[in-house]
Short mmCIF file of C-alpha atoms and ligand atoms in Angstrom, two decimals:
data_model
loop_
_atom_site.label_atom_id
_atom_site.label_comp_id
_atom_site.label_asym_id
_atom_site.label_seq_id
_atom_site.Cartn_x
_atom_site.Cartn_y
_atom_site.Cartn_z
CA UNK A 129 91.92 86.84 98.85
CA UNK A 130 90.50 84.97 95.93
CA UNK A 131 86.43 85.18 95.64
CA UNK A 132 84.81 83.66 92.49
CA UNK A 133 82.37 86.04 90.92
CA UNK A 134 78.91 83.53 90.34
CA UNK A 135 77.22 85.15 88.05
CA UNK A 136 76.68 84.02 84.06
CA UNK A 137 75.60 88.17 82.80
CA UNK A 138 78.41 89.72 81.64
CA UNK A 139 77.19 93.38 82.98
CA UNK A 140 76.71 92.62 86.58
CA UNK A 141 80.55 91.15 85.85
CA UNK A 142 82.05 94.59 84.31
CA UNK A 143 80.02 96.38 87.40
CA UNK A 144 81.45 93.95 90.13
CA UNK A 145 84.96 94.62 88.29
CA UNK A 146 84.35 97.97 88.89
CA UNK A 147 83.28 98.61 92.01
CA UNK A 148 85.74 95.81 93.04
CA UNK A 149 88.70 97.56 91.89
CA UNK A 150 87.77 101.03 93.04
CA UNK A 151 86.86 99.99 96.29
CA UNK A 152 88.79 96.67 97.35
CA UNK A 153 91.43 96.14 95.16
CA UNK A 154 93.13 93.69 97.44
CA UNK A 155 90.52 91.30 96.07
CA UNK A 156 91.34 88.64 93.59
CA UNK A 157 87.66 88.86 91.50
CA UNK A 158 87.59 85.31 89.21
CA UNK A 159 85.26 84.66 86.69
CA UNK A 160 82.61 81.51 86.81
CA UNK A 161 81.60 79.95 83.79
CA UNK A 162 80.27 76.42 85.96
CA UNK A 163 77.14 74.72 86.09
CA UNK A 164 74.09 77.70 86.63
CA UNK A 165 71.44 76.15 88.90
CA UNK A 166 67.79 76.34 89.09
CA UNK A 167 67.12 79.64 91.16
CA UNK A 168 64.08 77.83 92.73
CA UNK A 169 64.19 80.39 95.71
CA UNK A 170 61.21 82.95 96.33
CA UNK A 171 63.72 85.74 97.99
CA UNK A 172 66.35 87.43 96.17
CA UNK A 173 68.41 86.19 98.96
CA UNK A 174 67.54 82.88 98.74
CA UNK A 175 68.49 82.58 94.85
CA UNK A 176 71.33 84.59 95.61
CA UNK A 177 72.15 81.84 97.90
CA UNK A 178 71.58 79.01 95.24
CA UNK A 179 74.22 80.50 93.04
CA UNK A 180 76.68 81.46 95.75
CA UNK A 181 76.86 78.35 97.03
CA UNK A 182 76.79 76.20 93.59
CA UNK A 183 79.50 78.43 92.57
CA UNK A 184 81.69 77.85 96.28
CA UNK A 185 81.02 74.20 95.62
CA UNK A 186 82.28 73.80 92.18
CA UNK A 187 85.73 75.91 93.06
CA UNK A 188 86.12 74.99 96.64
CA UNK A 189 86.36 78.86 97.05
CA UNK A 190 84.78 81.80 98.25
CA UNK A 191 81.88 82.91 96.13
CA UNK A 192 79.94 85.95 95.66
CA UNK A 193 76.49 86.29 93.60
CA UNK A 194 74.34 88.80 93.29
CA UNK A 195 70.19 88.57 92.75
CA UNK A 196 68.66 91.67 91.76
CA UNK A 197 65.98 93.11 90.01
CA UNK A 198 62.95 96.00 89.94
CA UNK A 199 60.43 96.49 92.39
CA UNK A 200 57.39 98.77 91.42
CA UNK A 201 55.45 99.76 93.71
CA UNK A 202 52.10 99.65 92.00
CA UNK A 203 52.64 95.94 90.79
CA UNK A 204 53.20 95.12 94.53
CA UNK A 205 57.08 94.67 93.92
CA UNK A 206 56.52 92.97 90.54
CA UNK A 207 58.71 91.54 88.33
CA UNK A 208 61.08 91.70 91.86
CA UNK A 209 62.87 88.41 91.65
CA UNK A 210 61.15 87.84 88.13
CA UNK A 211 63.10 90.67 86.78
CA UNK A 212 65.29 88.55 84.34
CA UNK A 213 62.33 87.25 82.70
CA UNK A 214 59.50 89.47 83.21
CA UNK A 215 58.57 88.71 79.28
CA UNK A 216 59.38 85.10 78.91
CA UNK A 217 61.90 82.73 79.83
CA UNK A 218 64.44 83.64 76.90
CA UNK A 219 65.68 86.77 79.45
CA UNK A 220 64.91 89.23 76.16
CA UNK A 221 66.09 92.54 77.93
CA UNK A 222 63.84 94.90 75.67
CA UNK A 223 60.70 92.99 75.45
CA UNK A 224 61.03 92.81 79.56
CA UNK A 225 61.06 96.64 79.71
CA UNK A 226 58.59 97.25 77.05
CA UNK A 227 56.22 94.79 79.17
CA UNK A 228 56.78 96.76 81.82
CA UNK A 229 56.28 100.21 80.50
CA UNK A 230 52.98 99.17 78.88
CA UNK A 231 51.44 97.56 82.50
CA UNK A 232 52.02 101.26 83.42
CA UNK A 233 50.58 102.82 80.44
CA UNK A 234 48.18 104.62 82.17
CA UNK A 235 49.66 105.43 85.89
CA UNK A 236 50.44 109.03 86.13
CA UNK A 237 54.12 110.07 87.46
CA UNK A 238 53.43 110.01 91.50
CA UNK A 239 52.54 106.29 91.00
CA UNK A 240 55.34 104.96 88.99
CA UNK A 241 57.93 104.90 92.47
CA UNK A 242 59.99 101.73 91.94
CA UNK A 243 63.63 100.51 93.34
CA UNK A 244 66.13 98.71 92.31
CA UNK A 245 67.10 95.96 94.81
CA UNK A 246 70.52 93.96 94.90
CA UNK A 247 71.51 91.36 97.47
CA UNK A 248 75.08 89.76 97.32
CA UNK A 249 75.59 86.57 99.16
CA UNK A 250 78.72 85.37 99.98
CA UNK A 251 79.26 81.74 100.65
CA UNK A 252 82.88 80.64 101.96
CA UNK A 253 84.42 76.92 101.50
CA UNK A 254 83.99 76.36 105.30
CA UNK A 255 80.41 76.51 104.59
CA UNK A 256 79.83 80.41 106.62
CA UNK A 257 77.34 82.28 104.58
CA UNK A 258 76.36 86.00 104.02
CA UNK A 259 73.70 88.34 102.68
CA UNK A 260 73.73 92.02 102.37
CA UNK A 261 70.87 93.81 100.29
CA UNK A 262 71.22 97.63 98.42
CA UNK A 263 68.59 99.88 97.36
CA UNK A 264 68.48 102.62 94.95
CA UNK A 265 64.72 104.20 95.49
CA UNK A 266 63.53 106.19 91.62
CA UNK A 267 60.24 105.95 89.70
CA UNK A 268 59.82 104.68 86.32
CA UNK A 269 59.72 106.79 83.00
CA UNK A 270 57.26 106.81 80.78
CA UNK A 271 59.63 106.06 77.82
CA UNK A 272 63.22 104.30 76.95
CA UNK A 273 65.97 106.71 76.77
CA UNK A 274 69.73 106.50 76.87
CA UNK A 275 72.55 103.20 75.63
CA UNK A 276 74.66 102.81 79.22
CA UNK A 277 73.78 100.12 82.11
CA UNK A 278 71.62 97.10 80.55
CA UNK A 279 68.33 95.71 82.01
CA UNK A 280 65.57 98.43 82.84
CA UNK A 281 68.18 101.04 83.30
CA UNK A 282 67.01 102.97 80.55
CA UNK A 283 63.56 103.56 82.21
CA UNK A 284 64.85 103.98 85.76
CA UNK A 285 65.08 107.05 86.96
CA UNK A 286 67.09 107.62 90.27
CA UNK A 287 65.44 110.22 92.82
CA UNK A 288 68.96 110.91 93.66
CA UNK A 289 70.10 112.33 90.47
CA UNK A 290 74.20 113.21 89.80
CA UNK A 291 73.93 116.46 87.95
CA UNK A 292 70.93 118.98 87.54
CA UNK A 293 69.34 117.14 84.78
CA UNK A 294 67.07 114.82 85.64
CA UNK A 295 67.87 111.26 83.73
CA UNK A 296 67.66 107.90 83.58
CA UNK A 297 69.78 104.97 84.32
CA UNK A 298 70.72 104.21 80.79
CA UNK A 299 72.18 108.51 79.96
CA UNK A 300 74.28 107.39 82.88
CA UNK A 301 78.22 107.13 82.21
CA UNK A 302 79.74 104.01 84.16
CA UNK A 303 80.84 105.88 86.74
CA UNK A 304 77.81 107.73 87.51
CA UNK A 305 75.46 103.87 87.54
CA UNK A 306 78.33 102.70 89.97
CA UNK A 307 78.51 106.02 92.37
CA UNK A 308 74.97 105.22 92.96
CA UNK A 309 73.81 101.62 92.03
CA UNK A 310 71.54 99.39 94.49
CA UNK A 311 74.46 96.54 93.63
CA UNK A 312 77.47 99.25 94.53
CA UNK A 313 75.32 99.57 98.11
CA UNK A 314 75.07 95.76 98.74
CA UNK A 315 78.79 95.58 98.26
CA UNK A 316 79.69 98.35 100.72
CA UNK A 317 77.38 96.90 103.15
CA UNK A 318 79.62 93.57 102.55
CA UNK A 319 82.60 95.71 103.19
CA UNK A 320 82.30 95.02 107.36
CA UNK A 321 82.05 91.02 106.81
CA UNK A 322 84.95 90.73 104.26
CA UNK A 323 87.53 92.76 106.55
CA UNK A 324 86.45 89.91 109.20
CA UNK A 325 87.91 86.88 106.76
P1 LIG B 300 72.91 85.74 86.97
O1 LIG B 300 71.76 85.01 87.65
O2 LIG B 300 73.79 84.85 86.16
O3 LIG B 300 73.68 86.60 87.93
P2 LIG B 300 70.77 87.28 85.75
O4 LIG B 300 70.74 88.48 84.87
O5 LIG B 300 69.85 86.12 85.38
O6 LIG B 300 72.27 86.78 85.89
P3 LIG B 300 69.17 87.82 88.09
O7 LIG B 300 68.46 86.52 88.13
O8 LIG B 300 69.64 88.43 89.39
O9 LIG B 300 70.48 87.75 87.21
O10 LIG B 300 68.23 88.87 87.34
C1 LIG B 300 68.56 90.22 87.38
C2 LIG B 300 67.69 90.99 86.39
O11 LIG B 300 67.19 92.19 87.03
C3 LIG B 300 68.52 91.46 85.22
O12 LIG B 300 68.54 90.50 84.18
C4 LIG B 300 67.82 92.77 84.84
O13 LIG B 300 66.66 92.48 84.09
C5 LIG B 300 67.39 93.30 86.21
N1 LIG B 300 68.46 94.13 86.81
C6 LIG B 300 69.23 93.81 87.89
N2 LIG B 300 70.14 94.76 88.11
C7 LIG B 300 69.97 95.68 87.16
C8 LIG B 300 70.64 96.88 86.82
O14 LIG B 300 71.70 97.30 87.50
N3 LIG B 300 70.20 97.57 85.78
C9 LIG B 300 69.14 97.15 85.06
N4 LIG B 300 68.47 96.03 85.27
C10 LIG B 300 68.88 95.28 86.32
#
């Protein structure tokens, strides 16, 4: 089966590679470089729709998106679906996390719980459409560390951790982020709904 992959950032396509062709390699993942449109939705399943569904329209296939982003708890689920841009509109991935570390400046470490959220829709030319969500539940740290993932990886830390040392996101390898990831969830939670198609 052919699904087109709706998303313009070129990590959440290496990841969906990934976990694609470790865990459904019968899929035929294509690449979408159509029109983006306004994510106007207040949900992250409602702009996951938008882009789904712009993405089906434009191909006359299947498509997948995914909308994701950071929820801390202390902000109220801030940036949430503001994640992207928390900073600005350019979508500058270090001034997002920097703004985010300072509005925590002074919470102390049993404060600072935050999760990652991802939720796929899937939209298919007959006009059927999906969500699924993932969580991966951590807390924030109080400083940047590590070069893997992208985004706020490098100040997420997981409470589920792969090895005795507790790190972030970003000292992750690939393998670890994807073993764990809120986005690897939402696509095994998908994984019931595509065996129906
Ligand atoms: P598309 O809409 O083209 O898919 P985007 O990056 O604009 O790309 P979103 O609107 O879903 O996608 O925003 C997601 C943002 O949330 C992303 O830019 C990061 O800032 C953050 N984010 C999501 N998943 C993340 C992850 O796995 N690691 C780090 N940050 C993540």
């Amino acid at each position: 089966m052919q699904i087109v992959l709706a998303t313009h950032n070129p990590h959440k396509v290496a990841e969906f590679h990934g976990i694609v062709r470790d865990t459904r390699p019968d899929l035929e993942v294509i690449g979408y470089d159509g029109p983006e449109p306004v994510e106007d939705g207040v949900t992250f399943a409602q702009n996951a729709l938008i882009k789904a569904r712009a993405a089906s329209a434009h191909t006359g296939l299947a498509a997948l998106a995914d909308d994701s982003g950071i929820c801390v708890d202390v902000l109220g689920g801030a940036p949430g679906i503001f994640s992207a841009y928390w900073a600005g509109q350019k979508k500058d991935a270090v001034a997002n996390l920097e703004l985010l570390l300072d509005q925590l400046h002074d919470i102390a470490d049993p404060h600072r719980t935050a999760h990652f959220l991802s939720t796929i829709a899937l939209v298919l030319p007959d006009g059927r459409e999906f969500t699924v969500e993932g969580v991966w539940p951590g807390r924030l740290a109080h400083a940047a560390s590590g070069q893997g993932g992208f985004g706020y990886d490098p100040i997420f830390i997981p409470d589920e951790q792969p090895t005795d040392v507790e790190r972030s996101v970003g000292e992750f390898s690939a393998a670890e982020k994807q073993a764990h990831s809120h986005r690897s969830r939402a696509f095994e939670a998908l994984g019931p709904l595509l065996a129906q198609l």
